[in-house]
Coordinates of C-alpha atoms in Angstrom, one line a residue:
M1 CA -22.1 75.6 -8.3
K2 CA -19.8 78.7 -9.1
K3 CA -16.1 77.3 -10.3
V4 CA -12.8 79.1 -10.2
I5 CA -9.8 77.8 -12.4
K6 CA -6.9 78.6 -10.5
N7 CA -3.0 79.1 -11.2
G8 CA -3.3 78.4 -14.8
T9 CA -1.9 80.7 -17.7
I10 CA -4.5 81.6 -20.0
V11 CA -4.3 81.4 -24.1
T12 CA -6.3 83.5 -26.4
A13 CA -5.3 84.5 -30.4
A14 CA -4.2 87.7 -29.1
D15 CA -3.1 87.0 -25.7
T16 CA -1.1 85.0 -23.0
Y17 CA -1.0 85.4 -18.9
Q18 CA -1.3 84.0 -15.8
A19 CA -4.8 84.6 -14.3
D20 CA -7.9 83.1 -12.5
L21 CA -11.2 82.2 -14.0
L22 CA -14.8 82.8 -12.3
I23 CA -17.2 80.8 -13.8
V24 CA -20.8 81.6 -12.6
D25 CA -24.0 80.4 -14.6
G26 CA -22.2 78.8 -17.4
K27 CA -20.5 81.9 -18.1
I28 CA -17.0 83.5 -17.6
S29 CA -17.6 86.1 -14.8
T30 CA -14.3 87.8 -13.8
I31 CA -10.9 87.1 -15.0
G32 CA -8.3 88.4 -12.6
R33 CA -5.8 87.3 -10.0
D34 CA -6.4 85.8 -6.5
L35 CA -10.2 85.8 -7.2
S36 CA -12.3 84.0 -4.6
D37 CA -16.1 83.4 -3.7
E38 CA -18.6 81.9 -1.6
D39 CA -19.6 78.6 -2.1
V40 CA -17.2 78.4 -5.0
E41 CA -15.3 75.1 -6.8
V42 CA -11.6 75.4 -7.2
V43 CA -10.0 73.9 -10.1
D44 CA -6.1 73.8 -10.0
A45 CA -4.9 74.2 -13.5
K46 CA -1.1 74.5 -12.3
G47 CA 1.5 73.7 -14.7
C48 CA -1.6 73.9 -17.7
Y49 CA -2.5 76.1 -20.5
V50 CA -6.4 77.0 -20.1
F51 CA -7.8 77.5 -23.7
P52 CA -11.0 78.5 -25.3
G53 CA -12.5 75.2 -26.3
G54 CA -11.8 74.1 -29.7
V55 CA -14.5 74.5 -32.6
D56 CA -14.4 72.1 -34.9
P57 CA -15.9 73.5 -38.4
H58 CA -16.0 70.1 -40.6
T59 CA -17.9 66.8 -39.3
H60 CA -20.4 64.1 -40.7
L61 CA -21.7 62.8 -37.7
E62 CA -23.9 59.8 -38.6
M63 CA -23.7 60.6 -42.4
P64 CA -25.2 58.5 -45.1
F65 CA -22.3 57.8 -47.7
G66 CA -21.8 55.0 -50.4
G67 CA -24.5 52.4 -49.0
T68 CA -23.7 53.2 -45.4
V69 CA -23.5 55.3 -42.5
S70 CA -20.8 57.0 -40.5
K71 CA -20.2 54.9 -37.5
D72 CA -20.0 58.0 -35.1
D73 CA -23.2 59.6 -34.0
F74 CA -23.8 62.7 -32.3
E75 CA -22.9 60.6 -28.7
T76 CA -20.2 58.8 -29.5
G77 CA -18.5 61.8 -31.8
T78 CA -19.3 64.6 -29.3
I79 CA -17.3 62.4 -26.5
A80 CA -14.5 62.0 -28.6
A81 CA -14.5 65.9 -29.8
A82 CA -14.7 66.6 -26.1
Y83 CA -11.7 64.0 -24.8
G84 CA -9.8 66.2 -27.6
G85 CA -10.5 69.5 -26.2
T86 CA -13.5 70.2 -28.6
T87 CA -16.6 72.1 -27.0
T88 CA -18.5 72.9 -30.4
V89 CA -19.2 71.2 -33.4
I90 CA -20.6 72.2 -37.1
D91 CA -21.8 69.0 -38.6
F92 CA -23.1 68.9 -42.2
C93 CA -26.8 68.8 -43.2
L94 CA -27.0 66.9 -46.1
T95 CA -30.3 67.7 -48.7
N96 CA -32.4 66.0 -51.5
K97 CA -32.9 68.2 -54.5
G98 CA -36.9 68.4 -54.6
E99 CA -37.4 68.4 -51.5
P100 CA -37.9 71.2 -48.8
L101 CA -35.1 71.9 -47.1
K102 CA -36.8 72.5 -43.6
N103 CA -37.1 68.6 -44.2
A104 CA -33.5 67.9 -44.3
I105 CA -32.7 69.9 -41.4
Q106 CA -35.3 68.3 -39.1
T107 CA -33.7 65.0 -40.2
W108 CA -30.4 66.1 -38.4
H109 CA -32.4 67.5 -35.5
D110 CA -33.5 64.3 -34.9
K111 CA -29.9 62.6 -35.5
S112 CA -28.8 65.1 -32.7
K113 CA -32.0 65.3 -30.3
D114 CA -30.4 64.4 -26.5
K115 CA -27.4 63.0 -28.0
A116 CA -24.4 65.4 -27.9
V117 CA -22.1 66.2 -25.0
I118 CA -20.9 69.1 -26.0
D119 CA -22.8 72.2 -28.2
Y120 CA -23.5 71.8 -32.1
S121 CA -24.4 73.6 -35.1
F122 CA -25.6 72.9 -38.5
H123 CA -24.2 74.1 -42.3
L124 CA -26.6 73.4 -45.3
M125 CA -25.8 71.6 -48.3
I126 CA -27.0 73.1 -51.5
S127 CA -27.5 70.9 -54.1
E128 CA -29.9 73.3 -56.4
I129 CA -31.1 76.4 -56.9
N130 CA -34.7 77.2 -57.9
D131 CA -37.5 79.7 -56.6
A132 CA -38.5 77.3 -53.9
V133 CA -34.9 77.1 -52.6
L134 CA -34.2 80.7 -53.0
K135 CA -37.7 81.5 -50.8
E136 CA -36.9 78.7 -47.7
L137 CA -33.0 80.5 -47.3
P138 CA -33.8 83.3 -45.9
V139 CA -36.5 81.6 -43.4
V140 CA -33.7 79.0 -42.5
M141 CA -31.1 81.9 -41.6
D142 CA -33.8 83.3 -39.5
E143 CA -35.5 80.8 -37.8
E144 CA -33.0 77.8 -37.7
G145 CA -29.9 80.2 -37.2
I146 CA -27.8 78.5 -40.2
T147 CA -25.9 80.7 -41.9
S148 CA -23.5 78.6 -43.8
F149 CA -24.2 76.5 -47.3
K150 CA -22.0 73.9 -48.8
V151 CA -21.6 73.5 -52.7
F152 CA -20.1 70.2 -53.7
M153 CA -17.8 70.5 -56.8
A154 CA -17.1 67.3 -56.6
Y155 CA -19.0 63.6 -56.3
K156 CA -20.9 63.5 -59.8
N157 CA -24.6 62.3 -59.8
V158 CA -24.4 61.9 -56.3
F159 CA -23.6 65.0 -54.7
Q160 CA -21.9 67.4 -57.1
A161 CA -23.5 71.0 -58.2
D162 CA -22.8 72.7 -61.6
D163 CA -21.1 76.3 -61.9
E164 CA -24.7 78.1 -61.9
T165 CA -25.8 76.6 -58.7
L166 CA -22.4 77.6 -57.0
F167 CA -22.5 81.3 -58.9
R168 CA -26.3 81.7 -57.8
T169 CA -25.3 80.7 -54.2
L170 CA -22.9 82.8 -54.0
V171 CA -24.9 85.5 -55.2
T172 CA -27.6 85.0 -52.5
A173 CA -25.3 84.6 -49.6
K174 CA -24.0 88.0 -50.4
E175 CA -27.1 89.2 -50.3
L176 CA -28.6 87.2 -46.9
G177 CA -25.4 87.2 -45.0
G178 CA -24.5 83.6 -45.3
L179 CA -20.8 82.4 -45.8
V180 CA -20.6 79.3 -48.8
M181 CA -18.2 76.3 -48.4
V182 CA -17.1 74.5 -51.4
H183 CA -15.8 71.0 -51.4
A184 CA -13.4 71.8 -54.3
E185 CA -12.0 69.2 -56.9
N186 CA -13.1 68.4 -60.5
G187 CA -16.0 66.1 -60.3
D188 CA -16.0 65.5 -64.1
V189 CA -12.4 65.3 -64.4
I190 CA -12.3 62.8 -61.5
D191 CA -15.4 60.9 -63.4
Y192 CA -13.4 60.3 -66.4
L193 CA -10.1 59.6 -64.5
V194 CA -12.4 57.1 -62.3
K195 CA -13.6 55.1 -65.0
K196 CA -10.3 55.1 -67.4
A197 CA -8.6 53.3 -64.3
L198 CA -11.3 50.9 -63.9
S199 CA -11.5 49.9 -67.5
E200 CA -7.8 49.5 -67.1
G201 CA -8.2 46.9 -64.0
K202 CA -6.2 49.3 -61.4
T203 CA -8.6 48.8 -58.1
E204 CA -6.5 49.3 -55.4
P205 CA -6.8 51.9 -52.6
I206 CA -3.9 53.9 -54.2
Y207 CA -5.9 55.0 -57.0
H208 CA -8.2 56.5 -54.9
A209 CA -5.5 59.4 -55.1
L210 CA -4.0 58.8 -58.6
T211 CA -7.7 59.3 -60.1
R212 CA -7.7 62.9 -58.1
P213 CA -4.4 64.5 -58.3
P214 CA -4.1 67.6 -56.8
E215 CA -4.5 69.8 -60.2
V216 CA -8.1 68.9 -60.1
E217 CA -8.4 70.7 -56.6
G218 CA -6.2 73.1 -57.5
E219 CA -8.3 74.0 -60.6
A220 CA -11.8 74.1 -58.5
T221 CA -10.6 76.3 -56.3
G222 CA -9.6 79.0 -58.6
R223 CA -13.0 78.3 -60.1
A224 CA -14.9 78.7 -57.0
A225 CA -12.7 81.7 -55.9
Q226 CA -12.8 83.6 -59.0
L227 CA -16.6 83.2 -59.0
T228 CA -16.8 84.4 -55.6
G229 CA -15.0 87.5 -56.8
L230 CA -17.4 88.1 -59.5
A231 CA -20.3 88.2 -57.2
D232 CA -17.9 89.8 -54.6
S233 CA -19.3 87.4 -52.2
Q234 CA -17.7 85.3 -49.8
L235 CA -16.2 81.8 -49.6
Y236 CA -14.5 79.1 -47.6
V237 CA -13.0 76.2 -48.9
V238 CA -12.9 72.9 -46.8
H239 CA -10.3 70.2 -46.5
V240 CA -7.4 72.0 -48.7
S241 CA -4.9 69.4 -49.0
C242 CA -2.1 70.3 -51.7
A243 CA 0.0 73.5 -52.6
E244 CA -1.7 74.0 -56.1
A245 CA -5.2 74.8 -53.9
A246 CA -3.2 76.8 -51.1
R247 CA -1.9 78.9 -53.9
K248 CA -4.7 79.7 -55.4
I249 CA -6.8 80.9 -52.5
A250 CA -3.4 82.7 -51.8
E251 CA -3.8 84.8 -55.0
A252 CA -7.7 85.0 -54.3
R253 CA -7.0 87.1 -51.1
E254 CA -3.9 89.2 -52.7
K255 CA -6.4 90.3 -55.2
G256 CA -8.9 91.1 -52.4
Y257 CA -11.5 88.5 -52.8
D258 CA -12.7 87.4 -49.2
V259 CA -11.8 83.5 -49.5
W260 CA -11.1 81.8 -46.5
G261 CA -9.1 78.3 -46.2
E262 CA -9.4 75.4 -44.1
T263 CA -6.8 72.2 -43.8
C264 CA -6.9 69.0 -41.4
P265 CA -4.5 67.3 -39.5
Q266 CA -4.3 64.3 -41.5
Y267 CA -3.0 66.2 -44.7
L268 CA -0.3 68.0 -42.1
V269 CA 1.5 64.7 -40.9
L270 CA 0.3 61.8 -43.4
D271 CA 1.1 61.5 -46.8
Q272 CA 0.0 59.4 -50.2
T273 CA 1.9 56.4 -49.8
Y274 CA -0.5 55.3 -46.5
L275 CA -2.7 54.1 -49.2
E276 CA -0.1 52.1 -50.5
K277 CA 0.0 49.7 -47.8
P278 CA -0.5 46.3 -48.5
H279 CA -3.5 43.8 -47.5
F280 CA -6.3 46.5 -48.4
E281 CA -4.8 48.4 -45.4
G282 CA -4.6 51.6 -47.8
A283 CA -8.1 51.8 -47.5
K284 CA -8.1 53.0 -44.2
Y285 CA -6.6 56.2 -45.3
V286 CA -9.2 56.9 -48.2
W287 CA -11.1 60.0 -47.8
S288 CA -11.6 63.0 -50.3
P289 CA -9.7 64.9 -50.9
P290 CA -7.0 62.4 -50.8
L291 CA -3.6 62.2 -49.1
R292 CA -0.9 63.8 -51.1
E293 CA 2.9 63.6 -51.6
K294 CA 4.6 64.4 -48.5
E295 CA 6.0 67.7 -49.8
N296 CA 2.4 69.5 -49.6
Q297 CA 3.0 69.3 -46.1
E298 CA 5.2 72.0 -45.4
V299 CA 3.3 74.0 -47.8
L300 CA 0.5 73.6 -45.8
W301 CA 2.3 74.3 -42.7
N302 CA 3.6 77.9 -44.1
A303 CA 0.3 78.6 -45.4
L304 CA -1.3 78.2 -41.7
K305 CA 1.8 80.1 -40.3
N306 CA 1.5 83.2 -42.8
G307 CA -2.5 83.3 -42.6
Q308 CA -2.8 82.2 -45.9
L309 CA -5.0 79.6 -44.5
Q310 CA -6.9 80.1 -41.5
T311 CA -8.7 77.1 -39.9
L312 CA -8.3 73.6 -38.8
G313 CA -11.3 71.0 -39.4
S314 CA -11.3 67.3 -38.6
D315 CA -13.4 66.6 -41.6
Q316 CA -14.5 63.4 -39.4
C317 CA -16.7 61.2 -41.2
S318 CA -15.2 57.7 -39.8
F319 CA -16.1 53.9 -40.9
D320 CA -14.7 50.8 -39.6
F321 CA -12.0 49.1 -41.6
N322 CA -14.1 45.7 -41.2
G323 CA -17.2 45.9 -42.5
Q324 CA -17.2 49.2 -44.3
K325 CA -14.3 50.3 -45.6
D326 CA -13.9 46.6 -47.1
L327 CA -17.0 46.9 -49.3
G328 CA -14.3 48.4 -51.8
R329 CA -12.6 45.1 -52.0
G330 CA -11.8 44.8 -55.4
D331 CA -13.2 48.3 -56.7
F332 CA -11.7 51.8 -54.6
T333 CA -14.8 53.6 -55.9
K334 CA -16.7 51.5 -53.4
I335 CA -14.4 52.4 -50.4
P336 CA -16.5 54.9 -48.1
N337 CA -14.8 58.5 -47.8
G338 CA -13.4 59.4 -44.3
G339 CA -11.8 58.7 -41.6
P340 CA -11.9 59.0 -37.6
I341 CA -10.2 62.4 -37.0
I342 CA -12.2 64.4 -34.1
E343 CA -10.5 63.3 -31.4
D344 CA -7.1 63.9 -31.9
R345 CA -7.4 67.5 -34.1
I346 CA -5.9 70.0 -31.4
S347 CA -3.3 67.8 -30.2
L348 CA -1.8 66.9 -33.4
L349 CA -1.6 70.5 -34.1
F350 CA 0.0 71.6 -30.8
S351 CA 2.4 68.7 -31.1
E352 CA 3.5 68.9 -34.4
G353 CA 2.9 72.8 -34.8
V354 CA 3.5 74.7 -31.6
N355 CA 6.2 71.8 -30.4
K356 CA 7.7 72.4 -33.7
G357 CA 8.1 75.7 -33.9
R358 CA 5.8 75.9 -37.1
I359 CA 3.0 78.1 -35.4
T360 CA 2.9 79.9 -32.4
L361 CA 0.4 79.4 -29.2
N362 CA -2.0 81.8 -30.3
Q363 CA -2.3 81.2 -33.8
F364 CA -2.6 77.5 -32.3
V365 CA -5.7 78.8 -30.6
D366 CA -7.0 81.1 -33.6
I367 CA -6.6 78.3 -35.8
T368 CA -8.4 75.5 -33.7
S369 CA -11.4 78.1 -32.1
T370 CA -11.4 81.8 -32.6
R371 CA -11.0 82.2 -36.0
I372 CA -13.8 79.8 -36.9
A373 CA -15.9 81.0 -34.2
K374 CA -15.8 84.2 -36.0
L375 CA -16.0 83.0 -39.1
F376 CA -19.4 81.1 -38.7
G377 CA -21.4 84.0 -36.3
L378 CA -20.5 82.2 -32.7
F379 CA -17.8 84.9 -31.3
P380 CA -17.3 85.7 -28.5
Q381 CA -19.9 83.4 -27.3
K382 CA -17.6 80.7 -28.4
G383 CA -13.9 80.7 -29.5
T384 CA -12.4 83.2 -26.9
V385 CA -11.6 83.7 -23.1
S386 CA -13.6 86.6 -21.9
V387 CA -15.9 88.0 -19.7
G388 CA -19.3 87.1 -20.8
A389 CA -18.5 84.5 -23.0
D390 CA -19.5 80.6 -22.6
A391 CA -17.7 78.9 -19.9
D392 CA -16.2 76.4 -22.7
L393 CA -12.7 75.5 -21.5
V394 CA -9.8 73.4 -22.4
I395 CA -7.0 72.7 -19.3
F396 CA -4.2 71.4 -21.6
D397 CA -1.1 69.9 -20.4
P398 CA 1.7 70.9 -22.6
N399 CA 3.9 68.1 -21.4
A400 CA 1.6 65.4 -21.3
E401 CA 2.7 62.5 -23.8
R402 CA 0.6 60.0 -25.4
T403 CA 0.5 57.5 -28.2
I404 CA -2.2 57.8 -30.6
S405 CA -4.1 54.3 -30.7
A406 CA -7.4 52.6 -31.6
E407 CA -7.0 50.9 -28.3
T408 CA -7.1 54.1 -26.3
H409 CA -9.4 56.6 -28.5
H410 CA -13.2 57.0 -27.4
M411 CA -14.3 56.8 -31.1
A412 CA -16.7 54.1 -32.3
V413 CA -14.4 52.9 -34.9
D414 CA -11.6 50.0 -35.3
Y415 CA -8.7 51.9 -36.3
N416 CA -7.2 55.3 -35.8
P417 CA -5.2 56.4 -38.9
F418 CA -2.7 58.1 -36.8
E419 CA -1.9 54.7 -35.0
G420 CA 1.6 54.9 -33.5
I421 CA 2.0 58.6 -34.1
K422 CA 3.2 59.9 -30.5
V423 CA 2.0 63.1 -29.2
T424 CA 3.0 65.8 -26.7
G425 CA 0.1 68.3 -25.1
Q426 CA -3.2 66.7 -24.2
P427 CA -6.8 68.3 -22.5
V428 CA -6.9 67.0 -18.7
T429 CA -10.5 68.8 -18.0
V430 CA -12.9 70.1 -20.6
L431 CA -15.9 72.4 -19.6
S432 CA -18.8 73.1 -21.5
R433 CA -20.7 76.2 -20.4
G434 CA -19.1 75.6 -17.2
E435 CA -19.8 72.1 -16.7
F436 CA -17.2 69.4 -16.7
V437 CA -17.5 67.2 -20.0
I438 CA -13.9 65.9 -19.1
R439 CA -12.4 65.7 -16.0
D440 CA -8.8 64.8 -15.3
K441 CA -9.1 62.5 -18.7
Q442 CA -12.5 60.9 -17.8
F443 CA -15.6 61.5 -19.0
V444 CA -18.1 63.0 -17.1
G445 CA -20.4 64.5 -19.3
K446 CA -24.2 63.5 -20.0
P447 CA -25.5 62.8 -23.5
G448 CA -28.4 66.0 -24.2
N449 CA -26.2 68.4 -22.4
G450 CA -25.2 69.9 -25.8
Q451 CA -27.2 72.9 -26.6
Y452 CA -28.1 73.4 -30.5
L453 CA -26.3 76.7 -31.5
K454 CA -28.2 79.6 -33.8
R455 CA -25.5 81.1 -35.5
E456 CA -25.3 84.7 -36.4
K457 CA -24.7 86.1 -40.0
Y458 CA -21.2 86.1 -41.6
N459 CA -19.6 89.3 -40.7
P460 CA -17.8 90.7 -43.6
K461 CA -15.4 93.0 -42.1
Q462 CA -13.5 90.2 -40.8
K463 CA -11.0 90.6 -43.6
E464 CA -10.1 93.9 -43.0
I465 CA -9.9 93.3 -39.3
Q466 CA -7.3 90.4 -39.9
K467 CA -5.2 92.8 -42.3
L468 CA -5.5 95.4 -39.6
T469 CA -3.8 92.9 -37.0
K470 CA -1.1 91.3 -39.0

């Protein structure tokens, strides 16, 4: 059935205005005043904003790590995402050295088949560069529409790639039109610091942070940026957590390098003291990069406001406290890295960002949706409210108040890292391609309705466009 959303205030990355939206066949058909049509369902958005659906560029659903598997899969994870106002996720497909890339991609297709309630796509991890990989990458891009590649600079002897692999990936991405993503921490230095801490009997969760100091993130970020400049390529730094890394991205952009930065809500509202919680509670807050000293929070907020960081991902990678996180009792290196973030990403940015005057309403939409869609080849199908775009829409009540809690969240884990934090602003109704997924704060979607998205190649003109619009 056709739908018309009436009486709402439409907010995009560029504009805020009052209008109605007519939805036909899953697309936005018309934007105007006092719209009506035969056989149309009216959705009243009075008192609410109408945003483009959020795009989460950074999730790890049903991901193997440290002898276990992240708890939220493509069903529970995307349901939670939808409750939070996200209508597209891009998950990381992990590869194995010596195996064809297509095998890893098929594994991720099998994980997601008939499960997702919203649309989704994949990034591809690059762990090695050789003739076989170089031959397969163009095929992956053309046939699978996977146009972004992740290189780990950390997790020595597990995921970590060397600098040659990173540089050759950058060179290849330049040739093929891909966007290279990096987890920027110096894995070799971390490995040394971890071994030293364990040898000294330092095993509590706080040592996860103390053995991954901000200097190792800043160094790796700077190194990746320099290599990007040398390759004349394009780089996206994931989960920026500290002033040192944010500064390196700003410096690279000042030099004209095509470098982009993502942060996450956990780094904006939580700090390193959470890892000091007694009775092993600090394990709930173990992820990489770790939480930082509190003064880093305002640095990150200012970087978002000033455009030095451009996007917000969740880095969703949830593990139960009981039965998974507690694998690391007595040895912090065995605590599975990650947290349940996907559901609260958008509300936290709105409540802590827009409501407190740190960012504008239009910046909020750009940071959670539009810029991500542009960087990862989904715009204008996703990330905006315009005629012809998918009707991925969030009706958002800016005055709704709630307290974040594991008792009321929709993720499949036994804790919430933001427990007790009060937020103002909440999605009321969420549509994916014109169909209700959340309606009046209730789930009405269906597993399997989410579609796999093939993405366009990276558009290098984005950096020039952003300069012109500042």
